[in-house]
Amino acid sequence: MKKIFVGIDLGGTNIKFGCFDSRMKLISKTSTPTGADIGPAGVIDKMAGTIKKLLTDAGLSLEHVRSAGIGSPGPAVYKEGIIINAANIPGFKDVPICRMLNERLGKPIVLENDASVACWGEYVVGAGKGVKDMVFFTLGTGIGGGIICNGELVHGCGGNASELGHIIIYPDGRVCSCGQKGCVEAYASASATAKRATEAVEGGEKSTLKGVLEKRGEITCKDVFEHSSAGDKLAKRITDQTAESLAIVCVNMLHTTEPQRIVFAGGMIAAGEALLNRIKYFFKKIIWSLKEEPTEICFATLGEDAGIIGAAALAQYTYP
Amino acid sequence: MKKIFVGIDLGGTNIKFGCFDSRMKLISKTSTPTGADIGPAGVIDKMAGTIKKLLTDAGLSLEHVRSAGIGSPGPAVYKEGIIINAANIPGFKDVPICRMLNERLGKPIVLENDASVACWGEYVVGAGKGVKDMVFFTLGTGIGGGIICNGELVHGCGGNASELGHIIIYPDGRVCSCGQKGCVEAYASASATAKRATEAVEGGEKSTLKGVLEKRGEITCKDVFEHSSAGDKLAKRITDQTAESLAIVCVNMLHTTEPQRIVFAGGMIAAGEALLNRIKYFFKKIIWSLKEEPTEICFATLGEDAGIIGAAALAQYTYP
């Protein structure tokens, strides 16, 4: 009988589901609005129902399922399967989601931080395939991270390791939403990149971005990269600081867990080679001269599905 | 029959040896000048001879020895037991030290970076006992490091992980001996602390350290901490910057591998509670406000023996 692994990507707006075979080939996927207002029990009922329907539609049943994995925003006690207070999911406080979903499906369930789940997905079948040591960054509104050492996810003593967006790179720098000063997230996330550009334009600096701000009332990260590519000097300076900030963290991660591959994911990688090449350029410029480094820097390859793939792969790894 | 594990701490000036039982209780120890001028083969002959004599003097023989571990300065291909180019040991280039010592003793030999070995020693029987996730710093002429994740040493893809002294904390800061700018080693090592004080005094700043410089021609790290404790303002500013730099790296390590304990070792910890309390003070000041952190910061407890204990414990872990 086919062995199926279910991957669940729990977000504030939508929950995504995927069924995978033991080689992590996608059999079918779906998604449903989170609708957190009906409360955790209702949401978890809906999750169970959606999974059963997804299986039925694919000509399968619960009998085929070996285990399921959930990627969720933290903070959580991942080891115990309890969401403490999920960012962007109102009402999800102290929810023993693994136990609750297990009661509905009768299958073992594993819970992990969403960025670590995406990291695991890239590691198993994406950009990290074939290496044993990897570091992963998601560049979105914030910056999330994941670390793999010798083929294992790094969890830390309390399950909250790899908060890589909050590595401090400028100790007296910009204030981050976390309360620290100078976090890489305060410079190189999509929102920080847009914010730095907006501040500069509002401060009177010359830029083609001024027209964008006047017309639409805001500047997005996408705008900044587009105007940078088109030759605008201010936009170029802003995107270069984003790339340089990311390169500094890459250097620091090299000296910490020495990954063979550093993988960037998230909305910002739509900026493409222009961004990747600048990160590599600054990395090479900043890194020590003692020896040649083995670390490759690249973009993720799984796109939007990294969450469901990673969650399913983690379920398989934990309950094979 | 007793099972004995031998720990070897290979340094530029001396080689230290220790024999331990399976509970890592020290049975006997000794040391001998490295005398690298006789060449690697000669040094390794001497190592084998010293170990045999150490055993005999303790009423033991090679028969009792299960395995041996060596802590050595890098760079090296630790996994293959080859020293590539040991810092401070002239002539040790491309030396397959594990194979060479194995040929002389007939026992399995394991090689690891000296800082990682000391980290492992503290983890097994010292300040890291009882935790699964730990970060270790040695504060000496440079800053070395070690990382333990989920009970395992982090090696990295090329065996050169945990070069924690070269984490960049001030991207446009002081030039480090490694070629990078703003490494924590360039601020918070013993020599960097002494150097910053010397520069300030030579630059004309008022300080009781001026008398030291005039009398002895140099200011040591010990002087700076002594004058700081005695109330000298400049010395206090310098030692505070050392403590703050270390606290920044502690925050960054918390967000990376989330250690339960961060352990400081090396000559500088002779500065005592005054230093430890300031590191803790700055850590608390800098760290985010999102949640309480589980990380304890403390000093190492094994002193000079950490190297031989760690090497023996690593031998036992690898060849039990």
XYZ file of C-alpha atoms in Angstrom:
640
model
C 0.000 0.000 0.000
C 1.149 3.527 -0.804
C 2.537 5.460 2.169
C 1.354 9.065 2.184
C 2.774 12.035 4.100
C 0.706 15.168 4.610
C 2.299 18.618 4.741
C 0.420 21.549 6.290
C 1.497 25.178 6.006
C -0.434 27.138 8.627
C -0.495 30.860 7.912
C -2.469 33.826 9.146
C -4.521 34.105 5.941
C -4.516 30.622 4.413
C -3.714 27.055 5.330
C -2.078 25.044 2.557
C -2.158 21.257 2.371
C -0.217 18.762 0.286
C -0.172 14.961 -0.003
C 3.173 13.455 -0.927
C 4.436 9.976 -1.600
C 7.521 8.596 0.142
C 9.784 10.161 -2.493
C 8.188 13.553 -1.741
C 6.421 13.650 -5.068
C 3.339 15.860 -4.832
C 0.118 13.873 -5.317
C -2.352 16.671 -4.703
C -2.636 19.964 -2.904
C -5.248 22.480 -1.825
C -5.709 25.457 0.434
C -8.394 26.997 2.606
C -8.758 30.349 4.367
C -7.530 30.116 7.962
C -10.569 31.918 9.364
C -9.072 32.079 12.829
C -12.193 33.797 14.176
C -13.931 30.429 14.592
C -11.307 29.522 17.207
C -8.553 26.870 17.302
C -10.881 23.847 17.648
C -12.919 24.967 14.644
C -9.811 25.619 12.565
C -8.397 22.207 13.444
C -11.745 20.543 12.594
C -11.531 22.255 9.230
C -7.937 21.116 8.760
C -8.925 17.493 9.392
C -11.899 17.773 7.049
C -9.820 19.356 4.289
C -7.183 16.626 4.545
C -9.831 13.863 4.319
C -11.381 15.485 1.259
C -7.976 16.034 -0.348
C -7.229 12.328 0.097
C -10.633 11.199 -1.218
C -10.352 13.433 -4.294
C -7.001 11.779 -5.045
C -8.487 8.289 -4.723
C -6.852 7.766 -1.328
C -7.983 7.534 2.280
C -6.647 8.161 5.796
C -5.495 4.540 5.824
C -2.712 5.487 3.424
C -1.402 8.307 5.628
C 1.630 7.518 7.758
C 2.087 10.937 9.407
C 1.593 14.671 8.971
C 3.727 17.763 9.561
C 2.693 21.321 10.349
C 4.729 24.452 9.715
C 3.529 27.290 11.934
C 4.644 30.746 12.973
C 6.092 30.846 16.486
C 6.577 31.157 19.324
C 5.713 27.554 20.073
C 6.971 24.600 22.055
C 7.587 22.626 18.907
C 8.808 19.486 20.656
C 5.536 19.245 22.557
C 3.439 20.323 19.589
C 1.991 23.379 21.295
C 1.529 26.770 19.619
C 2.107 29.397 22.329
C 1.058 32.545 20.529
C 1.224 32.382 16.758
C 2.021 35.683 15.090
C -0.826 36.704 12.738
C -3.233 33.981 13.911
C -5.450 35.628 16.521
C -6.716 33.298 19.243
C -4.008 30.681 18.749
C -2.688 30.818 22.292
C -1.475 27.673 24.058
C -3.017 25.392 21.447
C -1.821 21.739 21.612
C -2.281 21.494 17.857
C -0.462 18.166 17.422
C -2.618 16.413 20.000
C -5.800 18.023 18.658
C -5.107 17.062 15.048
C -4.000 13.593 16.120
C -7.362 13.117 17.872
C -9.109 13.896 14.576
C -6.856 11.925 12.211
C -5.362 9.200 14.411
C -1.928 9.825 12.900
C 1.326 11.080 14.416
C 1.760 14.816 13.867
C 4.949 16.905 14.009
C 5.113 20.689 14.507
C 7.952 22.963 13.443
C 8.619 26.649 12.889
C 7.510 27.723 9.393
C 10.925 29.004 8.322
C 12.627 25.823 9.547
C 10.021 23.760 7.678
C 10.710 25.614 4.429
C 14.437 25.176 5.097
C 13.917 21.434 5.503
C 11.934 21.307 2.273
C 14.728 23.024 0.343
C 17.236 20.732 2.039
C 15.419 17.522 1.131
C 14.332 18.231 -2.442
C 15.247 21.833 -3.302
C 18.272 24.117 -3.428
C 19.971 22.368 -0.520
C 19.764 18.888 -1.981
C 22.998 16.951 -1.668
C 24.645 19.024 1.071
C 24.794 18.270 4.792
C 25.263 21.806 6.117
C 22.973 24.585 4.998
C 21.674 27.957 6.093
C 18.359 29.320 4.874
C 16.873 32.823 4.869
C 13.354 33.908 3.890
C 13.263 37.517 2.790
C 9.753 38.868 3.249
C 8.101 41.371 5.556
C 10.553 40.034 8.111
C 13.551 37.739 7.750
C 13.166 34.144 8.904
C 15.862 31.508 9.038
C 16.707 27.851 9.250
C 19.946 25.987 9.917
C 20.927 22.454 9.054
C 24.062 21.013 10.667
C 25.283 17.615 9.601
C 21.897 16.761 8.106
C 19.822 17.793 11.122
C 17.671 20.862 11.741
C 19.069 23.021 14.534
C 16.321 23.492 17.132
C 18.157 25.121 20.036
C 17.507 24.529 23.715
C 14.003 25.972 23.585
C 13.114 25.281 19.949
C 13.673 28.896 18.958
C 17.029 28.714 17.224
C 17.700 30.255 13.796
C 15.940 33.573 14.338
C 18.484 34.778 11.823
C 16.678 38.021 11.031
C 17.595 39.211 14.507
C 21.335 38.818 14.183
C 22.754 42.244 15.001
C 24.970 43.685 12.273
C 24.955 47.375 13.229
C 24.933 47.586 17.053
C 23.911 51.239 17.107
C 21.723 50.961 14.050
C 18.056 51.094 13.139
C 15.532 49.947 15.715
C 13.969 46.585 14.828
C 10.375 45.612 15.589
C 11.804 43.095 18.090
C 13.236 45.843 20.261
C 16.884 45.320 19.364
C 18.995 47.784 17.429
C 20.683 46.980 14.150
C 19.143 43.586 13.317
C 19.672 42.491 9.720
C 15.866 42.413 9.418
C 15.810 46.176 10.064
C 17.941 46.656 6.922
C 17.399 43.839 4.487
C 13.819 42.605 4.749
C 11.458 43.622 1.966
C 9.701 46.097 4.221
C 12.963 47.544 5.574
C 14.264 47.986 2.035
C 11.081 49.826 1.030
C 11.193 51.856 4.237
C 14.781 53.000 3.775
C 13.970 54.113 0.239
C 10.840 55.944 1.359
C 12.741 57.753 4.108
C 15.432 58.842 1.681
C 12.915 60.152 -0.873
C 10.902 61.906 1.818
C 14.168 63.352 3.094
C 14.542 65.098 -0.237
C 17.007 62.868 -2.064
C 16.761 62.836 -5.834
C 15.308 59.656 -7.244
C 12.907 58.358 -9.863
C 11.149 56.737 -6.896
C 9.764 60.162 -5.988
C 7.199 59.833 -8.745
C 6.101 56.453 -7.396
C 5.604 57.864 -3.925
C 3.605 60.802 -5.245
C 1.440 58.686 -7.491
C 0.745 55.700 -5.248
C 1.455 57.045 -1.791
C 3.976 54.292 -1.065
C 7.125 52.683 -2.359
C 7.373 48.891 -2.348
C 10.474 46.733 -2.243
C 9.693 45.688 -5.818
C 9.725 49.346 -6.889
C 13.137 49.845 -5.316
C 14.670 46.882 -7.133
C 13.046 47.891 -10.429
C 14.314 51.466 -10.212
C 17.722 50.177 -9.124
C 17.911 48.007 -12.252
C 16.767 50.954 -14.349
C 19.743 52.955 -13.134
C 18.366 55.170 -10.372
C 21.273 56.022 -8.071
C 19.383 56.242 -4.813
C 17.550 52.973 -5.479
C 20.881 51.358 -6.294
C 22.380 52.557 -3.007
C 19.392 51.167 -1.091
C 19.440 47.759 -2.796
C 23.207 47.604 -2.345
C 22.814 48.133 1.376
C 20.276 45.303 1.412
C 22.741 43.043 -0.405
C 25.646 44.111 1.814
C 23.640 43.481 4.998
C 22.777 39.998 3.772
C 26.424 39.390 2.855
C 27.545 40.345 6.379
C 25.161 37.776 7.842
C 26.410 35.196 5.319
C 29.988 35.813 6.481
C 28.905 35.480 10.103
C 27.054 32.239 9.387
C 30.093 30.895 7.550
C 32.163 31.448 10.704
C 29.440 29.905 12.847
C 28.099 26.685 11.293
C 30.152 26.740 8.051
C 27.329 25.826 5.659
C 28.176 24.466 2.251
C 25.179 26.286 0.834
C 23.335 29.435 1.877
C 19.865 29.570 0.362
C 17.693 32.683 0.066
C 13.925 32.392 -0.343
C 10.888 34.634 -0.028
C 9.285 37.355 -2.075
C 12.432 39.417 -2.476
C 14.254 36.824 -4.569
C 11.978 37.883 -7.427
C 14.644 40.590 -7.852
C 16.653 37.809 -9.470
C 20.306 37.657 -10.486
C 20.818 41.377 -9.857
C 20.285 40.769 -6.134
C 22.086 37.426 -5.974
C 25.154 38.761 -7.748
C 25.415 41.741 -5.420
C 25.168 39.513 -2.320
C 27.965 37.383 -3.769
C 29.991 40.482 -4.627
C 29.801 41.867 -1.081
C 30.400 38.433 0.448
C 33.634 38.138 -1.505
C 34.628 41.673 -0.600
C 33.990 41.254 3.134
C 35.154 37.688 3.818
C 38.594 37.008 5.324
C 41.599 36.278 3.171
C 42.922 33.317 5.189
C 41.585 30.652 2.854
C 39.183 29.932 0.045
C 35.680 29.338 1.328
C 33.480 26.438 0.245
C 30.164 28.229 0.745
C 27.858 28.687 -2.259
C 25.118 31.319 -2.142
C 21.971 30.645 -4.154
C 18.215 31.082 -4.383
C 15.556 28.613 -3.254
C 13.877 26.518 -5.937
C 10.621 25.284 -4.378
C 8.730 28.584 -4.361
C 5.364 28.674 -2.613
C 5.284 24.909 -2.067
C 8.374 24.854 0.199
C 6.140 24.929 3.281
C 3.960 21.913 2.446
C 6.883 19.929 1.037
C 9.031 20.663 4.089
C 6.241 19.791 6.510
C 5.588 16.481 4.751
C 9.305 15.696 4.566
C 9.701 16.456 8.254
C 6.758 14.167 9.040
C 8.470 11.435 7.049
C 11.812 12.078 8.761
C 10.219 11.913 12.216
C 7.720 9.100 11.529
C 9.075 7.262 8.497
C 40.562 -4.502 32.534
C 40.529 -0.735 32.884
C 39.749 1.188 29.700
C 41.989 4.222 29.308
C 41.527 7.254 27.031
C 44.452 9.508 26.215
C 44.017 13.248 25.664
C 46.669 15.270 23.819
C 46.775 19.062 23.675
C 49.175 20.012 20.875
C 50.413 23.584 21.166
C 53.196 25.628 19.630
C 55.277 25.641 22.828
C 54.216 22.519 24.742
C 52.333 19.294 24.231
C 50.204 18.224 27.179
C 49.093 14.637 27.796
C 46.528 13.113 30.129
C 45.295 9.578 30.831
C 41.663 9.274 31.846
C 39.390 6.452 32.897
C 36.015 5.902 31.267
C 34.377 8.376 33.668
C 36.931 11.002 32.568
C 38.711 10.936 35.899
C 42.314 12.049 35.467
C 44.758 9.228 36.218
C 47.973 11.047 35.343
C 49.243 13.860 33.189
C 52.475 15.322 31.879
C 53.806 17.733 29.299
C 56.797 18.101 27.035
C 58.156 20.959 24.902
C 56.855 20.713 21.340
C 60.301 21.290 19.799
C 58.859 21.517 16.307
C 62.352 22.036 14.829
C 62.935 18.250 14.818
C 60.107 17.907 12.294
C 56.689 16.257 12.440
C 57.954 12.647 12.490
C 60.289 13.428 15.389
C 57.566 15.232 17.318
C 55.153 12.353 16.794
C 57.834 9.848 17.907
C 58.211 11.904 21.040
C 54.440 11.994 21.556
C 54.247 8.206 21.372
C 57.218 7.814 23.730
C 55.769 10.254 26.260
C 52.421 8.462 26.246
C 54.066 5.077 26.836
C 56.105 6.463 29.721
C 53.048 8.216 31.186
C 51.188 4.903 31.157
C 54.096 2.931 32.653
C 54.571 5.470 35.457
C 50.887 5.031 36.315
C 51.218 1.261 36.419
C 49.438 0.880 33.078
C 50.379 -0.091 29.542
C 49.268 0.494 25.960
C 47.035 -2.555 26.315
C 44.732 -0.534 28.539
C 44.333 2.266 26.015
C 41.168 2.216 23.945
C 41.757 5.402 21.910
C 43.395 8.820 21.923
C 42.317 12.324 20.936
C 44.368 15.278 19.763
C 43.410 18.941 19.998
C 45.387 20.986 17.495
C 45.380 24.482 16.035
C 43.976 24.624 12.498
C 43.579 24.741 9.645
C 43.275 20.980 9.335
C 41.125 18.354 7.674
C 39.989 17.033 11.013
C 37.829 14.253 9.615
C 40.849 12.794 7.821
C 43.232 13.495 10.686
C 45.514 15.754 8.664
C 47.020 18.998 9.956
C 47.227 21.348 6.957
C 49.243 24.204 8.398
C 49.104 24.518 12.178
C 49.384 28.082 13.440
C 52.453 28.442 15.703
C 53.880 24.994 14.907
C 56.452 25.562 12.150
C 56.909 22.657 9.762
C 53.512 21.088 10.491
C 52.251 21.218 6.920
C 50.087 18.430 5.503
C 50.876 16.104 8.394
C 48.614 12.989 8.613
C 49.045 13.044 12.371
C 46.290 10.508 13.158
C 47.757 7.888 10.839
C 51.306 8.593 12.062
C 50.396 8.320 15.742
C 48.258 5.260 15.042
C 51.270 3.584 13.418
C 53.227 4.140 16.632
C 50.511 3.240 19.158
C 48.215 0.888 17.267
C 45.173 2.704 18.626
C 42.441 4.729 16.923
C 43.196 8.453 17.036
C 40.809 11.369 16.586
C 41.804 14.947 15.654
C 39.824 18.099 16.398
C 40.342 21.845 16.525
C 41.790 22.919 19.885
C 38.954 25.305 20.747
C 36.329 22.684 19.860
C 38.196 20.149 21.994
C 38.176 22.481 25.004
C 34.487 23.142 24.317
C 33.815 19.401 24.341
C 35.721 19.032 27.625
C 33.617 21.742 29.294
C 30.496 20.153 27.815
C 31.253 16.673 29.122
C 32.575 17.415 32.605
C 32.836 21.213 33.055
C 30.665 24.307 32.847
C 28.452 22.835 30.121
C 27.602 19.655 31.981
C 23.920 18.798 31.833
C 22.950 20.933 28.836
C 22.507 19.833 25.218
C 23.132 23.171 23.489
C 26.174 25.224 24.314
C 28.437 27.891 22.856
C 32.038 28.292 23.985
C 34.530 31.144 23.606
C 38.224 31.205 24.530
C 39.444 34.705 25.204
C 43.184 34.853 24.657
C 45.497 36.430 22.101
C 42.688 35.642 19.675
C 39.142 34.426 20.238
C 38.377 30.777 19.523
C 35.018 29.111 19.652
C 33.085 25.894 19.850
C 29.412 25.052 19.334
C 27.403 22.106 20.583
C 23.957 21.531 19.092
C 21.758 18.822 20.520
C 24.740 17.146 22.159
C 26.978 17.141 19.085
C 29.958 19.301 18.145
C 29.250 21.449 15.097
C 31.961 20.761 12.526
C 30.661 22.515 9.424
C 31.036 21.356 5.856
C 34.823 21.642 5.864
C 35.513 21.111 9.575
C 36.112 24.826 10.130
C 32.894 25.883 11.814
C 32.783 27.941 15.030
C 35.469 30.471 14.150
C 33.468 32.689 16.456
C 36.203 35.283 16.886
C 35.624 36.291 13.282
C 31.958 37.113 13.581
C 31.641 40.687 12.350
C 30.021 43.034 14.863
C 31.145 46.412 13.481
C 31.150 46.170 9.646
C 33.253 49.297 9.215
C 35.329 48.718 12.321
C 38.882 47.803 13.264
C 40.873 45.650 10.886
C 41.336 42.107 12.186
C 44.444 39.989 11.605
C 42.271 37.774 9.396
C 41.718 40.568 6.888
C 38.103 41.289 7.768
C 36.880 44.494 9.359
C 35.077 44.632 12.690
C 35.530 41.050 13.934
C 34.751 40.578 17.624
C 38.359 39.370 17.990
C 39.567 42.825 16.931
C 37.739 44.303 19.951
C 37.429 41.759 22.709
C 40.451 39.446 22.653
C 43.066 40.006 25.357
C 45.455 41.550 22.864
C 42.775 43.766 21.283
C 41.740 44.995 24.726
C 45.356 45.864 25.562
C 45.812 47.449 22.143
C 42.753 49.683 22.403
C 43.941 50.891 25.804
C 47.466 51.527 24.544
C 46.162 53.510 21.564
C 43.987 55.661 23.810
C 46.845 56.403 26.244
C 49.253 57.129 23.397
C 46.565 59.369 21.911
C 46.823 61.523 25.020
C 43.808 60.363 27.029
C 44.101 60.701 30.779
C 44.546 57.395 32.587
C 46.463 55.731 35.378
C 47.573 53.312 32.662
C 49.933 56.015 31.388
C 52.348 55.220 34.218
C 52.305 51.535 33.274
C 53.131 52.324 29.677
C 55.993 54.640 30.668
C 57.422 52.197 33.191
C 57.129 48.908 31.322
C 56.809 50.032 27.721
C 53.535 48.132 27.271
C 50.057 47.737 28.679
C 48.658 44.216 29.106
C 45.033 43.123 29.184
C 45.517 42.306 32.867
C 46.639 45.893 33.517
C 43.517 47.238 31.817
C 41.174 45.118 33.935
C 43.102 45.956 37.136
C 42.978 49.685 36.476
C 39.325 49.412 35.486
C 38.531 47.771 38.841
C 40.567 50.432 40.610
C 38.319 53.098 39.106
C 40.281 54.466 36.137
C 37.741 55.891 33.710
C 39.549 55.144 30.480
C 40.287 51.557 31.547
C 36.628 51.169 32.488
C 35.521 52.400 29.061
C 37.903 49.938 27.369
C 36.822 46.914 29.452
C 33.188 47.879 28.962
C 33.662 47.844 25.206
C 35.200 44.384 25.539
C 32.189 43.214 27.565
C 29.710 44.855 25.178
C 31.368 43.287 22.132
C 31.136 39.865 23.759
C 27.494 40.512 24.678
C 26.652 41.346 21.051
C 28.104 38.021 19.946
C 26.176 36.266 22.715
C 22.929 37.811 21.424
C 23.800 36.749 17.890
C 24.576 33.205 19.000
C 21.303 33.073 20.922
C 19.444 33.868 17.695
C 21.529 31.321 15.790
C 21.831 28.060 17.737
C 19.949 29.110 20.905
C 22.404 27.657 23.448
C 21.236 27.014 26.968
C 24.663 27.986 28.206
C 27.384 30.274 26.846
C 30.754 29.507 28.414
C 33.781 31.820 28.383
C 37.283 30.427 28.893
C 40.872 31.576 28.375
C 43.275 33.882 30.147
C 40.920 36.840 30.217
C 38.426 35.199 32.563
C 40.963 35.819 35.332
C 39.282 39.256 35.373
C 36.515 37.450 37.276
C 33.021 38.538 38.238
C 33.679 42.125 37.172
C 33.931 40.965 33.550
C 31.177 38.342 33.739
C 28.701 40.749 35.295
C 29.333 43.379 32.629
C 28.812 40.846 29.825
C 25.519 39.855 31.452
C 24.572 43.510 31.910
C 25.115 44.340 28.234
C 23.452 41.113 27.090
C 20.313 42.044 29.016
C 20.452 45.592 27.680
C 20.856 44.551 24.040
C 18.629 41.466 23.744
C 15.141 41.705 22.272
C 12.079 42.188 24.450
C 9.884 39.571 22.757
C 10.374 36.914 25.391
C 12.498 35.822 28.322
C 15.622 34.037 27.180
C 16.828 30.734 28.643
C 20.531 31.358 27.992
C 22.920 31.435 30.960
C 26.329 33.060 30.588
C 29.149 31.688 32.739
C 32.864 30.973 32.970
C 34.624 27.697 32.193
C 35.621 25.505 35.121
C 38.314 23.158 33.780
C 41.138 25.684 33.433
C 44.333 24.538 31.735
C 43.229 20.891 31.647
C 40.240 21.520 29.341
C 42.342 20.564 26.304
C 43.474 17.137 27.531
C 40.107 16.324 29.103
C 38.237 17.329 25.944
C 40.591 15.371 23.687
C 40.220 12.238 25.823
C 36.442 12.668 26.043
C 36.243 13.092 22.267
C 38.324 9.922 21.813
C 35.890 8.088 24.067
C 32.882 9.536 22.228
C 34.279 8.500 18.853
C 35.806 5.167 19.889
C 33.995 4.175 23.105
